Amino acid sequence: MALRLRPKVSSIGSPFPQLGSSATACSFSQACSVPKLGFHHLRFQRERNPSPTTFFVRASRTDSKGVTLGFRAPQFELPEPLTGKVWTLEDFEVYPALLVMFLCNHCPFVKHLKKDIVKLTRFFMEKGLAVIAISSNSVATHPQDGPEFMAEDAKLFKYPFPYLYDESQDVAQDFGAVCTPEFFLFKKAGRRPFELVYHGQFDDSRPSNNIPVTGRDLSLAIDRVLSGQPLPSVQKPSVGCSIKWHPGKKF
């Protein structure tokens, strides 16, 4: 049975709903009924009859897992195909929180959320959140995820964050990333390193389940981090396409 909670205004002035004190009874892994977020949701029209594409999406789904909260953000040095700039973890040291997203161009799970990811990240970047996206897919098997197409995608969707290319796939392995989309939210306290506080889903919406995209889970986590509130330790994993590793890649 879903809990019904009254939203209250976020302490950082967000239009997104913030769970009140009753939220202690509801973790990210429970089905909580909360109002939709303040950005405009995408509406997808789906055929009533299942299609071969629907079967493919379900067959290829992978859950994020295996990373422990408190994990420190690993160092990286990655190029941004759109601008040619090389970014490192040190570029974000002045920020109180860092969201690292593993995305790609072709995955139906990413396409399903892409416009709302842009809206959510743009909103919270104005509140002090640092954001990057990383594509680690092999161009040997998926050339459509290569750097030239990444630049086109970033320009087309007006990404407000750097979209970085992990050609060696070493950064994906360092983070423990396994799917796209996959979200890692790190918090920084003073001079301490970035520590993982959220490794979960965007929301309950999937390409074929007819649940509207709201960004509830991720926006709630970001809002709590930026306003200094604790996060539940139980979090729903992100679900998406597996990262496409180079043929013969060893772990």
mmCIF file of C-alpha atoms in Angstrom, residues 2-232:
data_model
loop_
_atom_site.group_PDB
_atom_site.id
_atom_site.type_symbol
_atom_site.label_atom_id
_atom_site.label_comp_id
_atom_site.label_asym_id
_atom_site.label_seq_id
_atom_site.Cartn_x
_atom_site.Cartn_y
_atom_site.Cartn_z
ATOM 1 C CA ALA A 2 1.504 3.304 -1.056
ATOM 2 C CA LEU A 3 2.112 5.983 1.541
ATOM 3 C CA ARG A 4 0.683 9.411 0.818
ATOM 4 C CA LEU A 5 2.910 12.226 1.948
ATOM 5 C CA ARG A 6 2.406 15.973 1.948
ATOM 6 C CA PRO A 7 5.100 17.896 0.083
ATOM 7 C CA LYS A 8 6.804 20.831 1.732
ATOM 8 C CA VAL A 9 8.972 23.503 0.228
ATOM 9 C CA SER A 10 12.604 22.472 -0.064
ATOM 10 C CA SER A 11 15.112 24.262 2.109
ATOM 11 C CA ILE A 12 17.028 25.289 -1.009
ATOM 12 C CA GLY A 13 13.998 26.856 -2.614
ATOM 13 C CA SER A 14 13.305 23.986 -5.009
ATOM 14 C CA PRO A 15 9.925 23.596 -6.716
ATOM 15 C CA PHE A 16 10.471 19.862 -6.424
ATOM 16 C CA PRO A 17 8.519 18.132 -3.626
ATOM 17 C CA GLN A 18 10.426 17.475 -0.421
ATOM 18 C CA LEU A 19 9.283 14.700 1.885
ATOM 19 C CA GLY A 20 8.402 15.843 5.366
ATOM 20 C CA SER A 21 9.105 14.206 8.692
ATOM 21 C CA SER A 22 6.913 11.270 7.777
ATOM 22 C CA ALA A 23 9.511 10.348 5.155
ATOM 23 C CA THR A 24 11.365 8.334 7.768
ATOM 24 C CA ALA A 25 8.785 5.628 7.175
ATOM 25 C CA CYS A 26 9.486 5.595 3.483
ATOM 26 C CA SER A 27 12.799 4.659 1.904
ATOM 27 C CA PHE A 28 13.830 5.059 -1.715
ATOM 28 C CA SER A 29 12.991 1.386 -2.171
ATOM 29 C CA GLN A 30 9.305 1.784 -1.235
ATOM 30 C CA ALA A 31 6.416 2.833 -3.433
ATOM 31 C CA CYS A 32 5.592 6.280 -2.108
ATOM 32 C CA SER A 33 2.860 8.417 -3.602
ATOM 33 C CA VAL A 34 4.201 11.957 -3.961
ATOM 34 C CA PRO A 35 3.209 14.831 -6.248
ATOM 35 C CA LYS A 36 4.933 15.181 -9.607
ATOM 36 C CA LEU A 37 7.999 17.351 -9.808
ATOM 37 C CA GLY A 38 7.934 20.964 -10.884
ATOM 38 C CA PHE A 39 9.339 20.490 -14.362
ATOM 39 C CA HIS A 40 7.226 19.569 -17.378
ATOM 40 C CA HIS A 41 7.050 15.822 -17.821
ATOM 41 C CA LEU A 42 7.485 14.132 -21.151
ATOM 42 C CA ARG A 43 4.453 12.250 -22.331
ATOM 43 C CA PHE A 44 5.067 9.138 -24.369
ATOM 44 C CA GLN A 45 2.406 7.537 -26.531
ATOM 45 C CA ARG A 46 2.832 3.793 -26.655
ATOM 46 C CA GLU A 47 1.114 1.183 -28.751
ATOM 47 C CA ARG A 48 -1.161 -1.159 -26.893
ATOM 48 C CA ASN A 49 0.331 -4.238 -28.537
ATOM 49 C CA PRO A 50 3.884 -5.201 -27.525
ATOM 50 C CA SER A 51 6.480 -4.733 -30.228
ATOM 51 C CA PRO A 52 9.851 -6.423 -30.896
ATOM 52 C CA THR A 53 11.536 -3.272 -29.580
ATOM 53 C CA THR A 54 9.757 -3.689 -26.237
ATOM 54 C CA PHE A 55 11.057 -7.253 -25.966
ATOM 55 C CA PHE A 56 14.609 -6.138 -26.753
ATOM 56 C CA VAL A 57 14.570 -3.465 -24.041
ATOM 57 C CA ARG A 58 13.416 -5.901 -21.404
ATOM 58 C CA ALA A 59 15.916 -8.545 -22.445
ATOM 59 C CA SER A 60 18.885 -6.187 -22.255
ATOM 60 C CA ARG A 61 18.169 -4.521 -18.923
ATOM 61 C CA THR A 62 20.876 -4.423 -16.267
ATOM 62 C CA ASP A 63 20.650 -3.166 -12.685
ATOM 63 C CA SER A 64 23.269 -0.959 -11.053
ATOM 64 C CA LYS A 65 24.867 -2.730 -8.102
ATOM 65 C CA GLY A 66 28.043 -3.576 -6.266
ATOM 66 C CA VAL A 67 29.057 -0.093 -5.089
ATOM 67 C CA THR A 68 29.005 0.692 -1.361
ATOM 68 C CA LEU A 69 27.781 4.014 -0.026
ATOM 69 C CA GLY A 70 30.708 6.007 1.338
ATOM 70 C CA PHE A 71 32.830 4.984 -1.673
ATOM 71 C CA ARG A 72 35.204 7.825 -2.608
ATOM 72 C CA ALA A 73 34.999 9.277 -6.093
ATOM 73 C CA PRO A 74 37.933 7.967 -8.156
ATOM 74 C CA GLN A 75 40.256 10.249 -10.068
ATOM 75 C CA PHE A 76 39.634 10.687 -13.774
ATOM 76 C CA GLU A 77 40.950 12.660 -16.726
ATOM 77 C CA LEU A 78 38.553 12.579 -19.657
ATOM 78 C CA PRO A 79 37.990 14.637 -22.819
ATOM 79 C CA GLU A 80 34.757 16.384 -23.715
ATOM 80 C CA PRO A 81 34.172 15.735 -27.442
ATOM 81 C CA LEU A 82 32.001 18.829 -27.894
ATOM 82 C CA THR A 83 34.656 21.321 -26.730
ATOM 83 C CA GLY A 84 37.907 19.354 -26.670
ATOM 84 C CA LYS A 85 38.435 20.277 -23.015
ATOM 85 C CA VAL A 86 39.883 17.671 -20.653
ATOM 86 C CA TRP A 87 38.132 17.409 -17.279
ATOM 87 C CA THR A 88 39.408 15.982 -13.984
ATOM 88 C CA LEU A 89 37.911 15.392 -10.558
ATOM 89 C CA GLU A 90 39.856 18.379 -9.251
ATOM 90 C CA ASP A 91 37.774 20.683 -11.460
ATOM 91 C CA PHE A 92 34.844 20.102 -9.101
ATOM 92 C CA GLU A 93 36.563 20.374 -5.714
ATOM 93 C CA VAL A 94 34.833 23.670 -4.871
ATOM 94 C CA TYR A 95 31.346 22.168 -5.172
ATOM 95 C CA PRO A 96 29.404 20.658 -2.239
ATOM 96 C CA ALA A 97 28.084 17.767 -4.344
ATOM 97 C CA LEU A 98 28.878 16.030 -7.619
ATOM 98 C CA LEU A 99 26.539 13.960 -9.774
ATOM 99 C CA VAL A 100 28.274 11.521 -12.122
ATOM 100 C CA MET A 101 26.002 9.936 -14.728
ATOM 101 C CA PHE A 102 26.956 7.103 -17.051
ATOM 102 C CA LEU A 103 24.978 7.647 -20.256
ATOM 103 C CA CYS A 104 25.220 6.821 -23.944
ATOM 104 C CA ASN A 105 23.466 7.803 -27.158
ATOM 105 C CA HIS A 106 21.691 4.649 -28.276
ATOM 106 C CA CYS A 107 20.206 3.055 -25.134
ATOM 107 C CA PRO A 108 16.362 3.180 -24.996
ATOM 108 C CA PHE A 109 16.494 3.653 -21.205
ATOM 109 C CA VAL A 110 18.644 6.769 -21.631
ATOM 110 C CA LYS A 111 16.526 8.104 -24.492
ATOM 111 C CA HIS A 112 13.440 7.681 -22.311
ATOM 112 C CA LEU A 113 14.872 10.022 -19.644
ATOM 113 C CA LYS A 114 17.191 12.270 -21.644
ATOM 114 C CA LYS A 115 15.114 15.465 -21.824
ATOM 115 C CA ASP A 116 14.142 15.223 -18.161
ATOM 116 C CA ILE A 117 17.729 14.556 -17.134
ATOM 117 C CA VAL A 118 18.587 17.857 -18.823
ATOM 118 C CA LYS A 119 15.788 19.699 -17.009
ATOM 119 C CA LEU A 120 16.607 18.218 -13.607
ATOM 120 C CA THR A 121 20.348 18.790 -13.830
ATOM 121 C CA ARG A 122 19.973 22.333 -15.157
ATOM 122 C CA PHE A 123 17.746 23.206 -12.199
ATOM 123 C CA PHE A 124 20.082 21.781 -9.553
ATOM 124 C CA MET A 125 23.241 23.099 -11.181
ATOM 125 C CA GLU A 126 21.819 26.554 -10.528
ATOM 126 C CA LYS A 127 21.588 25.533 -6.851
ATOM 127 C CA GLY A 128 25.251 24.537 -6.607
ATOM 128 C CA LEU A 129 25.372 20.947 -7.873
ATOM 129 C CA ALA A 130 28.249 19.884 -10.136
ATOM 130 C CA VAL A 131 27.297 17.424 -12.875
ATOM 131 C CA ILE A 132 29.120 15.370 -15.492
ATOM 132 C CA ALA A 133 28.040 12.589 -17.832
ATOM 133 C CA ILE A 134 30.352 9.851 -19.099
ATOM 134 C CA SER A 135 29.987 7.491 -22.046
ATOM 135 C CA SER A 136 32.118 4.354 -21.818
ATOM 136 C CA ASN A 137 30.585 2.204 -24.556
ATOM 137 C CA SER A 138 32.843 0.511 -27.054
ATOM 138 C CA VAL A 139 32.777 2.093 -30.501
ATOM 139 C CA ALA A 140 33.900 -1.269 -31.888
ATOM 140 C CA THR A 141 30.445 -2.683 -31.170
ATOM 141 C CA HIS A 142 28.401 0.541 -30.984
ATOM 142 C CA PRO A 143 29.890 3.228 -33.252
ATOM 143 C CA GLN A 144 26.792 5.391 -32.714
ATOM 144 C CA ASP A 145 28.115 6.022 -29.192
ATOM 145 C CA GLY A 146 31.441 7.377 -30.456
ATOM 146 C CA PRO A 147 32.792 10.849 -29.606
ATOM 147 C CA GLU A 148 31.595 12.607 -32.768
ATOM 148 C CA PHE A 149 28.034 11.443 -32.105
ATOM 149 C CA MET A 150 28.370 12.339 -28.429
ATOM 150 C CA ALA A 151 29.174 15.913 -29.452
ATOM 151 C CA GLU A 152 26.116 15.983 -31.697
ATOM 152 C CA ASP A 153 23.913 14.635 -28.906
ATOM 153 C CA ALA A 154 25.234 17.167 -26.393
ATOM 154 C CA LYS A 155 24.534 19.984 -28.832
ATOM 155 C CA LEU A 156 21.110 18.687 -29.871
ATOM 156 C CA PHE A 157 19.809 18.295 -26.319
ATOM 157 C CA LYS A 158 21.711 21.329 -24.993
ATOM 158 C CA TYR A 159 23.421 19.437 -22.203
ATOM 159 C CA PRO A 160 24.250 21.884 -19.393
ATOM 160 C CA PHE A 161 26.964 19.487 -18.158
ATOM 161 C CA PRO A 162 30.152 18.120 -19.769
ATOM 162 C CA TYR A 163 29.584 14.864 -21.666
ATOM 163 C CA LEU A 164 32.892 12.994 -21.395
ATOM 164 C CA TYR A 165 34.342 10.111 -23.390
ATOM 165 C CA ASP A 166 35.889 7.153 -21.541
ATOM 166 C CA GLU A 167 37.607 5.446 -24.469
ATOM 167 C CA SER A 168 39.667 3.024 -22.357
ATOM 168 C CA GLN A 169 36.665 2.170 -20.153
ATOM 169 C CA ASP A 170 38.986 2.383 -17.153
ATOM 170 C CA VAL A 171 36.897 5.115 -15.522
ATOM 171 C CA ALA A 172 33.724 3.037 -15.754
ATOM 172 C CA GLN A 173 35.554 0.185 -14.062
ATOM 173 C CA ASP A 174 36.954 2.498 -11.377
ATOM 174 C CA PHE A 175 33.438 3.705 -10.557
ATOM 175 C CA GLY A 176 31.983 0.208 -10.742
ATOM 176 C CA ALA A 177 29.499 1.309 -13.410
ATOM 177 C CA VAL A 178 27.638 -1.440 -15.254
ATOM 178 C CA CYS A 179 24.687 0.191 -17.031
ATOM 179 C CA THR A 180 23.269 3.267 -18.710
ATOM 180 C CA PRO A 181 21.806 5.297 -17.220
ATOM 181 C CA GLU A 182 23.575 4.948 -13.887
ATOM 182 C CA PHE A 183 23.728 7.705 -11.280
ATOM 183 C CA PHE A 184 26.418 8.334 -8.645
ATOM 184 C CA LEU A 185 25.769 11.258 -6.278
ATOM 185 C CA PHE A 186 28.760 12.316 -4.177
ATOM 186 C CA LYS A 187 28.834 14.705 -1.229
ATOM 187 C CA LYS A 188 31.817 16.758 -0.152
ATOM 188 C CA ALA A 189 32.298 18.066 3.382
ATOM 189 C CA GLY A 190 35.050 20.672 3.599
ATOM 190 C CA ARG A 191 38.400 19.264 2.548
ATOM 191 C CA ARG A 192 37.224 15.672 2.701
ATOM 192 C CA PRO A 193 37.067 13.727 -0.589
ATOM 193 C CA PHE A 194 33.781 13.268 -2.414
ATOM 194 C CA GLU A 195 31.901 10.351 -0.836
ATOM 195 C CA LEU A 196 29.033 8.422 -2.422
ATOM 196 C CA VAL A 197 25.658 9.062 -0.777
ATOM 197 C CA TYR A 198 23.258 7.969 -3.521
ATOM 198 C CA HIS A 199 23.565 5.237 -6.139
ATOM 199 C CA GLY A 200 20.026 4.692 -7.337
ATOM 200 C CA GLN A 201 17.436 5.269 -9.989
ATOM 201 C CA PHE A 202 16.082 8.422 -11.638
ATOM 202 C CA ASP A 203 12.531 7.309 -10.876
ATOM 203 C CA ASP A 204 10.210 4.333 -11.438
ATOM 204 C CA SER A 205 9.563 5.114 -15.116
ATOM 205 C CA ARG A 206 10.820 2.702 -17.766
ATOM 206 C CA PRO A 207 10.438 2.812 -21.576
ATOM 207 C CA SER A 208 7.460 0.458 -21.600
ATOM 208 C CA ASN A 209 5.770 0.582 -18.179
ATOM 209 C CA ASN A 210 3.530 3.643 -18.781
ATOM 210 C CA ILE A 211 4.701 5.325 -15.560
ATOM 211 C CA PRO A 212 5.289 9.067 -16.117
ATOM 212 C CA VAL A 213 8.837 10.403 -15.844
ATOM 213 C CA THR A 214 9.129 12.472 -12.653
ATOM 214 C CA GLY A 215 12.769 12.245 -11.538
ATOM 215 C CA ARG A 216 11.446 11.743 -8.011
ATOM 216 C CA ASP A 217 14.180 9.526 -6.557
ATOM 217 C CA LEU A 218 17.186 11.403 -7.882
ATOM 218 C CA SER A 219 15.770 14.886 -7.263
ATOM 219 C CA LEU A 220 14.882 13.973 -3.689
ATOM 220 C CA ALA A 221 18.426 12.697 -3.111
ATOM 221 C CA ILE A 222 20.020 15.833 -4.579
ATOM 222 C CA ASP A 223 17.712 18.119 -2.628
ATOM 223 C CA ARG A 224 18.580 16.378 0.627
ATOM 224 C CA VAL A 225 22.304 16.555 -0.058
ATOM 225 C CA LEU A 226 22.243 20.254 -0.918
ATOM 226 C CA SER A 227 20.113 21.069 2.127
ATOM 227 C CA GLY A 228 22.240 19.001 4.540
ATOM 228 C CA GLN A 229 19.686 16.290 5.238
ATOM 229 C CA PRO A 230 20.490 12.562 5.570
ATOM 230 C CA LEU A 231 19.624 10.077 2.830
ATOM 231 C CA PRO A 232 18.128 6.604 3.296
#
